mmCIF file of N, CA, C and O in Angstrom:
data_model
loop_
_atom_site.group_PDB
_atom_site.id
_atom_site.type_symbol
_atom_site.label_atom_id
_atom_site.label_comp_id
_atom_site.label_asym_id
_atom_site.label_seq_id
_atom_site.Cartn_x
_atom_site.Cartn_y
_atom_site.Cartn_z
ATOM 1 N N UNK A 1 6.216 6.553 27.082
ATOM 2 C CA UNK A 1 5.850 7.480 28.137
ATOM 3 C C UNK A 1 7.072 7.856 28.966
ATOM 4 O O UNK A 1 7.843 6.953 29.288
ATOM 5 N N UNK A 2 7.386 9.473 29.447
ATOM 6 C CA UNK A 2 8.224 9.946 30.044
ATOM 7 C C UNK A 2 7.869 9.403 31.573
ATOM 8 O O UNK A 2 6.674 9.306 31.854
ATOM 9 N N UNK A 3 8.697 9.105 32.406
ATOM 10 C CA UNK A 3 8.016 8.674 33.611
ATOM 11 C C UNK A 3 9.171 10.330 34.288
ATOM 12 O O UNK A 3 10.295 9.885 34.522
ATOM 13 N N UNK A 4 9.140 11.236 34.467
ATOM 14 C CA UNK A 4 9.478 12.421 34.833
ATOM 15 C C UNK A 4 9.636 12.539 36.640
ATOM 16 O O UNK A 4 8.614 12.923 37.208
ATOM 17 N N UNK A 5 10.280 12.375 37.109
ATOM 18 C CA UNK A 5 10.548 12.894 39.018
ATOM 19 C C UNK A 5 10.570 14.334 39.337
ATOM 20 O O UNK A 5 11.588 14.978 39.085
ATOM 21 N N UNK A 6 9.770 14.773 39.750
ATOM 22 C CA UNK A 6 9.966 16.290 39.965
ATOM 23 C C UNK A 6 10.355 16.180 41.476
ATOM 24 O O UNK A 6 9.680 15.490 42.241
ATOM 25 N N UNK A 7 11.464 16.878 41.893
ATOM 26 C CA UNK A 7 12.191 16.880 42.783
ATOM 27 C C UNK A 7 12.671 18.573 43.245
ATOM 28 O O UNK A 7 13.431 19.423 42.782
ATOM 29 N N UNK A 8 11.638 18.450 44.548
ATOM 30 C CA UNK A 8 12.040 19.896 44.892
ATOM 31 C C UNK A 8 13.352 20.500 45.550
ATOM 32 O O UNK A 8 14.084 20.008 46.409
ATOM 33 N N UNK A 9 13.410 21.434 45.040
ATOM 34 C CA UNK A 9 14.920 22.297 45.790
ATOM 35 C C UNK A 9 14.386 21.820 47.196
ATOM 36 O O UNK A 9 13.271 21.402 47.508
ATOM 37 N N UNK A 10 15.605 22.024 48.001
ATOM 38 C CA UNK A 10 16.069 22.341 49.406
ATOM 39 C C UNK A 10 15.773 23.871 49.643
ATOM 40 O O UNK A 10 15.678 24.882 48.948
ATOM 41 N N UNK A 11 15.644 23.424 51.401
ATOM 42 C CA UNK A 11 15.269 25.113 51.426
ATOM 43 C C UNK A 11 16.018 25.762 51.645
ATOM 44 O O UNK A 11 15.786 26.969 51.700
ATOM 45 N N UNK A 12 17.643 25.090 51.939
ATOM 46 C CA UNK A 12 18.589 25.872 51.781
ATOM 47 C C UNK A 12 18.749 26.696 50.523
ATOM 48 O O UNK A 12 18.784 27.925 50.466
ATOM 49 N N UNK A 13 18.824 26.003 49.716
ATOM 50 C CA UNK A 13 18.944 26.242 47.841
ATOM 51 C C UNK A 13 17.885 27.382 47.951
ATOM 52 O O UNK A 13 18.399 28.395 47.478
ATOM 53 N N UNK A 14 16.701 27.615 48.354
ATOM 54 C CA UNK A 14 15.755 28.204 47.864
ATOM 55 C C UNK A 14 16.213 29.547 49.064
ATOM 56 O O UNK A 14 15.982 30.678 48.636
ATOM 57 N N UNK A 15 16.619 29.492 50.009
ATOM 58 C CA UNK A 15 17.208 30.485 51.103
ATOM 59 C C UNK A 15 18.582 31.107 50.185
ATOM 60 O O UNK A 15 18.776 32.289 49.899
ATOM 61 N N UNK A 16 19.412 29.969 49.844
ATOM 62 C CA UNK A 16 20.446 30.959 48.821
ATOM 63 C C UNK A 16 19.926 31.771 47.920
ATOM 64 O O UNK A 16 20.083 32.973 47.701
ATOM 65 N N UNK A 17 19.195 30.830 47.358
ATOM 66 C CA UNK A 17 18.707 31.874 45.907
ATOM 67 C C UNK A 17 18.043 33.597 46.234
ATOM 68 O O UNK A 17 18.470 34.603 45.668
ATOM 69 N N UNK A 18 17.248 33.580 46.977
ATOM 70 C CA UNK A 18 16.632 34.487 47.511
ATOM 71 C C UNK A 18 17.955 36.056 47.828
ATOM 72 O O UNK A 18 18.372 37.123 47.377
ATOM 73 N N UNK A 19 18.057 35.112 48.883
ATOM 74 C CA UNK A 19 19.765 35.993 49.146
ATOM 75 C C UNK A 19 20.756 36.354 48.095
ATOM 76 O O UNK A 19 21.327 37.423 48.307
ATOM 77 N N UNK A 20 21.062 35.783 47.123
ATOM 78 C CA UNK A 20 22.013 36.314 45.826
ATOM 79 C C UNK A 20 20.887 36.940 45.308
ATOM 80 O O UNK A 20 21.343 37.969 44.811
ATOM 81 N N UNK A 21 19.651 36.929 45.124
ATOM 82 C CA UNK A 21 19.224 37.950 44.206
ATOM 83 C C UNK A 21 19.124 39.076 44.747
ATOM 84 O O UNK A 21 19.583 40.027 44.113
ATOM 85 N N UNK A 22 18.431 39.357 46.219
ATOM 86 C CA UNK A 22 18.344 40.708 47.013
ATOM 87 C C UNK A 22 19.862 41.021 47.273
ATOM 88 O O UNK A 22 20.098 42.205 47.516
ATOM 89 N N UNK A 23 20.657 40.379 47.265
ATOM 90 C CA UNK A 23 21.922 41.272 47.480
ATOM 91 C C UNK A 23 22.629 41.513 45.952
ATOM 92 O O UNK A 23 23.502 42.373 46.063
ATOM 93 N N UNK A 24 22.561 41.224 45.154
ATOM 94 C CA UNK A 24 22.222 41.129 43.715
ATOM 95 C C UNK A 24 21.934 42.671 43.142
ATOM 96 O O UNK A 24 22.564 43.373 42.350
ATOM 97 N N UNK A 25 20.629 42.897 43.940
ATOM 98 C CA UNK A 25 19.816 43.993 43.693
ATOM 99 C C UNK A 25 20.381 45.065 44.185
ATOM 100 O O UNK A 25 21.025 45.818 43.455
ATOM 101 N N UNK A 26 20.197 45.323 45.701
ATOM 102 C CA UNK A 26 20.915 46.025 46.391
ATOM 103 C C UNK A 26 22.302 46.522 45.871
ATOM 104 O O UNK A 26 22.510 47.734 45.929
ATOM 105 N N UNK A 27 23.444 45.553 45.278
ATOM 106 C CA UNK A 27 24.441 45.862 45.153
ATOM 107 C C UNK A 27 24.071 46.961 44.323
ATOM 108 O O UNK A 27 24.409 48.133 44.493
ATOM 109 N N UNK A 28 23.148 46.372 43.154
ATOM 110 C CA UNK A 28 23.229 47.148 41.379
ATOM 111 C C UNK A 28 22.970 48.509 42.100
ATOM 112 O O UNK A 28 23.806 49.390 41.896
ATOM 113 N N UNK A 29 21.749 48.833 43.045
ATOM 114 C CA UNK A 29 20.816 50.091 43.191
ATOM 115 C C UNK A 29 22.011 50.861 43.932
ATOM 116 O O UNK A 29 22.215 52.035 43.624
ATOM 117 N N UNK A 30 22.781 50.254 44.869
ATOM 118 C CA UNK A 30 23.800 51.119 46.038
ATOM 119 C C UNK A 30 24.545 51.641 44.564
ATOM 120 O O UNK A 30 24.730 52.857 44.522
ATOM 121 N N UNK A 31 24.916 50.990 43.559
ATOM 122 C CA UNK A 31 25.706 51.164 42.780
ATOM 123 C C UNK A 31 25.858 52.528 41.987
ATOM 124 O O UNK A 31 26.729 53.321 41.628
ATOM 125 N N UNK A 32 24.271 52.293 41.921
ATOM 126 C CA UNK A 32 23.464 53.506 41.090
ATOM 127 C C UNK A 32 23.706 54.396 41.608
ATOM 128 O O UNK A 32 24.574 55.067 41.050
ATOM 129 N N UNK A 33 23.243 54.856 42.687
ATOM 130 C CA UNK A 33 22.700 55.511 43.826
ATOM 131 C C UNK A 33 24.671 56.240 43.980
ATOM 132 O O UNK A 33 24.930 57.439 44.074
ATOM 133 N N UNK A 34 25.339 55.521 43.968
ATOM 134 C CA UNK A 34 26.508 56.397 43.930
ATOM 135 C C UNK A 34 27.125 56.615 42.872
ATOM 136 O O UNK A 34 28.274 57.045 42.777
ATOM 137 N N UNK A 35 26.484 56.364 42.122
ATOM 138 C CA UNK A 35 27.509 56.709 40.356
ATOM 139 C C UNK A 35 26.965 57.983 40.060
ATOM 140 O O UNK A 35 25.915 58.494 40.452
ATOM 141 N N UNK A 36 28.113 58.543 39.080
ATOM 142 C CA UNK A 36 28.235 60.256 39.016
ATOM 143 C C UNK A 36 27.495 60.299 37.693
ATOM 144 O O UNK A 36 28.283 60.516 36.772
ATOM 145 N N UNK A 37 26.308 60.171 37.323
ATOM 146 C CA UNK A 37 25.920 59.702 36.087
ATOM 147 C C UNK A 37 24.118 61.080 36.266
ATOM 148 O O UNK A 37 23.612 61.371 37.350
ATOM 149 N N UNK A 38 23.671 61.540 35.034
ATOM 150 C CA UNK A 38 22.505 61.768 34.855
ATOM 151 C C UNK A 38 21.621 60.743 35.331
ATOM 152 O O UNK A 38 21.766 59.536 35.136
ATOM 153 N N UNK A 39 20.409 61.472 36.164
ATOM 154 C CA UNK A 39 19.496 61.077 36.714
ATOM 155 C C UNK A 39 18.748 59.842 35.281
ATOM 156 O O UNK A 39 18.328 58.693 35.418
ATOM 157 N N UNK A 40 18.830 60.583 34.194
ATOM 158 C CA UNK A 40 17.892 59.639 33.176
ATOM 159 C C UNK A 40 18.861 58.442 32.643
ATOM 160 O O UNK A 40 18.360 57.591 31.908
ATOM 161 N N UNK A 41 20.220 58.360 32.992
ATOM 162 C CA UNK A 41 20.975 57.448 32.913
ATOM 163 C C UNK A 41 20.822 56.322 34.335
ATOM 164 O O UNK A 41 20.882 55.094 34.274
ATOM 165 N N UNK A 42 20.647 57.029 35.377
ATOM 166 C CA UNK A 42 20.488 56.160 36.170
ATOM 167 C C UNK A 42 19.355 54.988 35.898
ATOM 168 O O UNK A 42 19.589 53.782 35.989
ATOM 169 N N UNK A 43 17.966 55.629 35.513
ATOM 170 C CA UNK A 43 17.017 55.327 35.246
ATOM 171 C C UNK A 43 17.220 53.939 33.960
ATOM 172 O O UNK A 43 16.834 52.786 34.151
ATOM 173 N N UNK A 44 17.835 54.383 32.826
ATOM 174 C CA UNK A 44 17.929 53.263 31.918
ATOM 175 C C UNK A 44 18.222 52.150 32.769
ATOM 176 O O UNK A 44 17.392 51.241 32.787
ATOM 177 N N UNK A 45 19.632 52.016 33.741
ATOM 178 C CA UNK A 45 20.218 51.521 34.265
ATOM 179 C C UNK A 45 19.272 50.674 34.726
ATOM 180 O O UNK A 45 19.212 49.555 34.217
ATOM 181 N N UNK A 46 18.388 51.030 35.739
ATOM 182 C CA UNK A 46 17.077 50.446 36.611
ATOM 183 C C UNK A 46 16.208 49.688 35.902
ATOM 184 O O UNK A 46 15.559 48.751 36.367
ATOM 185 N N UNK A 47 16.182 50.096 34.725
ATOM 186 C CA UNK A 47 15.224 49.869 33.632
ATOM 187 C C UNK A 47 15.704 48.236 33.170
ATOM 188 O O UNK A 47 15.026 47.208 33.153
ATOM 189 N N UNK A 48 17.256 48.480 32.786
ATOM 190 C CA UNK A 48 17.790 47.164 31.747
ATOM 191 C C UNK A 48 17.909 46.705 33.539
ATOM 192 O O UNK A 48 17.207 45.696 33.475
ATOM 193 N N UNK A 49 18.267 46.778 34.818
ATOM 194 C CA UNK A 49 17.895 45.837 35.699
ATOM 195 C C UNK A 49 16.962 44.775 35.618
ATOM 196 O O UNK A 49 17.103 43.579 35.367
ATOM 197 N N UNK A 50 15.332 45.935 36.063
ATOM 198 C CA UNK A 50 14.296 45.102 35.791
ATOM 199 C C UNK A 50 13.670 44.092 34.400
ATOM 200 O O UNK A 50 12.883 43.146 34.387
ATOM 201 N N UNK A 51 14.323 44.698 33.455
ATOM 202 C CA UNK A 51 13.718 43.610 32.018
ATOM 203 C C UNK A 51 14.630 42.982 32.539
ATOM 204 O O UNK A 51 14.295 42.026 31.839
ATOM 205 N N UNK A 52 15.855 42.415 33.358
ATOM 206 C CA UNK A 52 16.572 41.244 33.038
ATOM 207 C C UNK A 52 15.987 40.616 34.560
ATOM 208 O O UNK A 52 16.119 39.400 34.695
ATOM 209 N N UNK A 53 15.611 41.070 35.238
ATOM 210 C CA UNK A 53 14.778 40.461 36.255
ATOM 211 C C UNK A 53 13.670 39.463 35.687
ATOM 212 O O UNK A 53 13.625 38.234 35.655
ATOM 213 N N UNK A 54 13.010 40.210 35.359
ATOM 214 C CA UNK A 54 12.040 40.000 34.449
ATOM 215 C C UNK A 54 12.177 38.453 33.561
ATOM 216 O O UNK A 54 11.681 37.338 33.719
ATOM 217 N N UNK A 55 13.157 39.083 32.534
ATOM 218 C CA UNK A 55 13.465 37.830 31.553
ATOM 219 C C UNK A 55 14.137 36.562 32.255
ATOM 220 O O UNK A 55 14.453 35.622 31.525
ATOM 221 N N UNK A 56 14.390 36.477 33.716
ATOM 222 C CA UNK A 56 15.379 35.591 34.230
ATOM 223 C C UNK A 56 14.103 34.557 35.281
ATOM 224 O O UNK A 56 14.261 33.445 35.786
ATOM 225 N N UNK A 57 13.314 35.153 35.298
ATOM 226 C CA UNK A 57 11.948 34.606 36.542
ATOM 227 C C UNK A 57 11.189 33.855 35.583
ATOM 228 O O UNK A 57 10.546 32.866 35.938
ATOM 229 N N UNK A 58 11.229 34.418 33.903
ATOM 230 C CA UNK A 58 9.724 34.388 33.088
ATOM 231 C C UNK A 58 10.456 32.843 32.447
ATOM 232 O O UNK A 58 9.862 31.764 32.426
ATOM 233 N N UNK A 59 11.829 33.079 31.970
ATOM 234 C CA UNK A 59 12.297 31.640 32.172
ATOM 235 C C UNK A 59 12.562 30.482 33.151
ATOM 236 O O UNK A 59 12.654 29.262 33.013
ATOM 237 N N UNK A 60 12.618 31.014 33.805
ATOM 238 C CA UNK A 60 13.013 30.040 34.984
ATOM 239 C C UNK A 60 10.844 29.229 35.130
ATOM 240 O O UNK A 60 10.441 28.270 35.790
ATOM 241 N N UNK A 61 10.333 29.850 34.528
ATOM 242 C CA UNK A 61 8.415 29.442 35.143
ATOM 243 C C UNK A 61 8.648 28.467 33.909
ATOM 244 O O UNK A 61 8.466 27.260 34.073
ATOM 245 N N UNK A 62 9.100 29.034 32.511
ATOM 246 C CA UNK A 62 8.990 28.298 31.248
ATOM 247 C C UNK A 62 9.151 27.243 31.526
ATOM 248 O O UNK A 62 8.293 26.364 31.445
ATOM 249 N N UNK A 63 10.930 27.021 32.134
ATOM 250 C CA UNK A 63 11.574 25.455 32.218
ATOM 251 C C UNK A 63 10.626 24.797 33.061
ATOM 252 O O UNK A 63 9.940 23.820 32.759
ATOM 253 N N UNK A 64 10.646 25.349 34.022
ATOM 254 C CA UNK A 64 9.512 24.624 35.535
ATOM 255 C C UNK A 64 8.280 23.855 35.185
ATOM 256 O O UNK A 64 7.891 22.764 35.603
ATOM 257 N N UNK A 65 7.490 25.101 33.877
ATOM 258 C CA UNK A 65 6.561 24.089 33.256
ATOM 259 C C UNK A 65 6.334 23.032 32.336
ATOM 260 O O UNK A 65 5.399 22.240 32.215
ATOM 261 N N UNK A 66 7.327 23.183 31.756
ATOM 262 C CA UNK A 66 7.783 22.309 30.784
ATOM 263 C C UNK A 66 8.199 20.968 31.776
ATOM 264 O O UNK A 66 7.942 19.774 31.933
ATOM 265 N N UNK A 67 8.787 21.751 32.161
ATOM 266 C CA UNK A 67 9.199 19.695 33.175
ATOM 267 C C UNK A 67 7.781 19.271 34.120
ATOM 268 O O UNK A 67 7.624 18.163 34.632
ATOM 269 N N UNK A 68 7.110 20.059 34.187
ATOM 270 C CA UNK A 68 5.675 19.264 34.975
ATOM 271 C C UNK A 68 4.953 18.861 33.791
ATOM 272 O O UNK A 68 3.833 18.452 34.093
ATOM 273 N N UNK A 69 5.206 18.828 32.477
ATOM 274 C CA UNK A 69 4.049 18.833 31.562
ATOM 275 C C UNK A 69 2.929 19.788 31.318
ATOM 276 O O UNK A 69 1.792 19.388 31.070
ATOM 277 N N UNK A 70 3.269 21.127 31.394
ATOM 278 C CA UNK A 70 2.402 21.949 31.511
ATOM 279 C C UNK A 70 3.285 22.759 30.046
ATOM 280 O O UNK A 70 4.419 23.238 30.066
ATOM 281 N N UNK A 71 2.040 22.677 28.522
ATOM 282 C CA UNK A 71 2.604 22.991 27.269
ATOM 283 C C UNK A 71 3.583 24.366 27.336
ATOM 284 O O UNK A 71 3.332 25.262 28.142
ATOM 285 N N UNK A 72 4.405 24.417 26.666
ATOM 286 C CA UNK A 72 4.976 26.206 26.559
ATOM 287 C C UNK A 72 5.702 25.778 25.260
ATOM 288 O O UNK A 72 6.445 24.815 25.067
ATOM 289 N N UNK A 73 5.161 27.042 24.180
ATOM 290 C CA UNK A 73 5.818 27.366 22.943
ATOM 291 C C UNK A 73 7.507 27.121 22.629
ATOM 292 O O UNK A 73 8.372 27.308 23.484
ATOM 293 N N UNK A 74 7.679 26.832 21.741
ATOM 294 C CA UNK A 74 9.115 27.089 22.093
ATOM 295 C C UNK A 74 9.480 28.181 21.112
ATOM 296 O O UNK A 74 10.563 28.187 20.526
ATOM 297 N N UNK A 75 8.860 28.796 21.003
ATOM 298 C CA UNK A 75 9.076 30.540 20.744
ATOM 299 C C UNK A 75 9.635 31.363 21.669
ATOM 300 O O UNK A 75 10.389 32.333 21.597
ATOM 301 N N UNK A 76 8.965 30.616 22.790
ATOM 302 C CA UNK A 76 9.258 31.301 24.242
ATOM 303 C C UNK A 76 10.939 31.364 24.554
ATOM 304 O O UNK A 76 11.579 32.415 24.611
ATOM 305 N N UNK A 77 11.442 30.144 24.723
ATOM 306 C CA UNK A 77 12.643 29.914 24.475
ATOM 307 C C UNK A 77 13.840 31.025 23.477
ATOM 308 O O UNK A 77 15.008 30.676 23.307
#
C-alpha cells in the first residue's frame, strides 16, 4: 500500500501562479493587439493561445488526480 501525503500549495504559490498566468495572457493579447498582422492571423494566434491554456489546466487536473487516487487513463498523458 502507497501511504501518499497530499500537501497543499501555499497561498503564496497559488497567488504567484495566478499572476504569471494573467500577466502571461495579457502580455500574449497586448501583443496581438499590436502586431501588424491580418485580423484572421491574429485570431489563429488566440486560438493556439487558448488550446495551450487548455492543454496546460487539463494536465495539471490529470496529475492532481492521479496523486489523490482518483483513476486517469494513461492515454491521457
Amino acid at each position: 500500500m502507497e501511504n501518499n501525503v497530499f500537501q497543499k500549495p501555499s497561498n503564496a504559490f497559488i497567488a504567484a501562479s495566478w499572476l504569471a498566468l494573467f500577466a502571461g495572457v495579457l502580455a500574449f493579447i497586448i501583443g496581438l493587439w499590436n502586431a501588424d498582422m491580418e485580423l484572421n492571423e491574429k485570431g489563429y494566434y488566440f486560438t493556439v493561445l487558448m488550446f495551450g491554456l487548455f492543454a496546460a489546466i487539463s494536465l495539471q487536473k490529470a496529475v492532481r488526480d492521479q496523486l489523490e487516487g482518483i483513476r486517469v487513463t494513461n492515454i491521457y498523458y
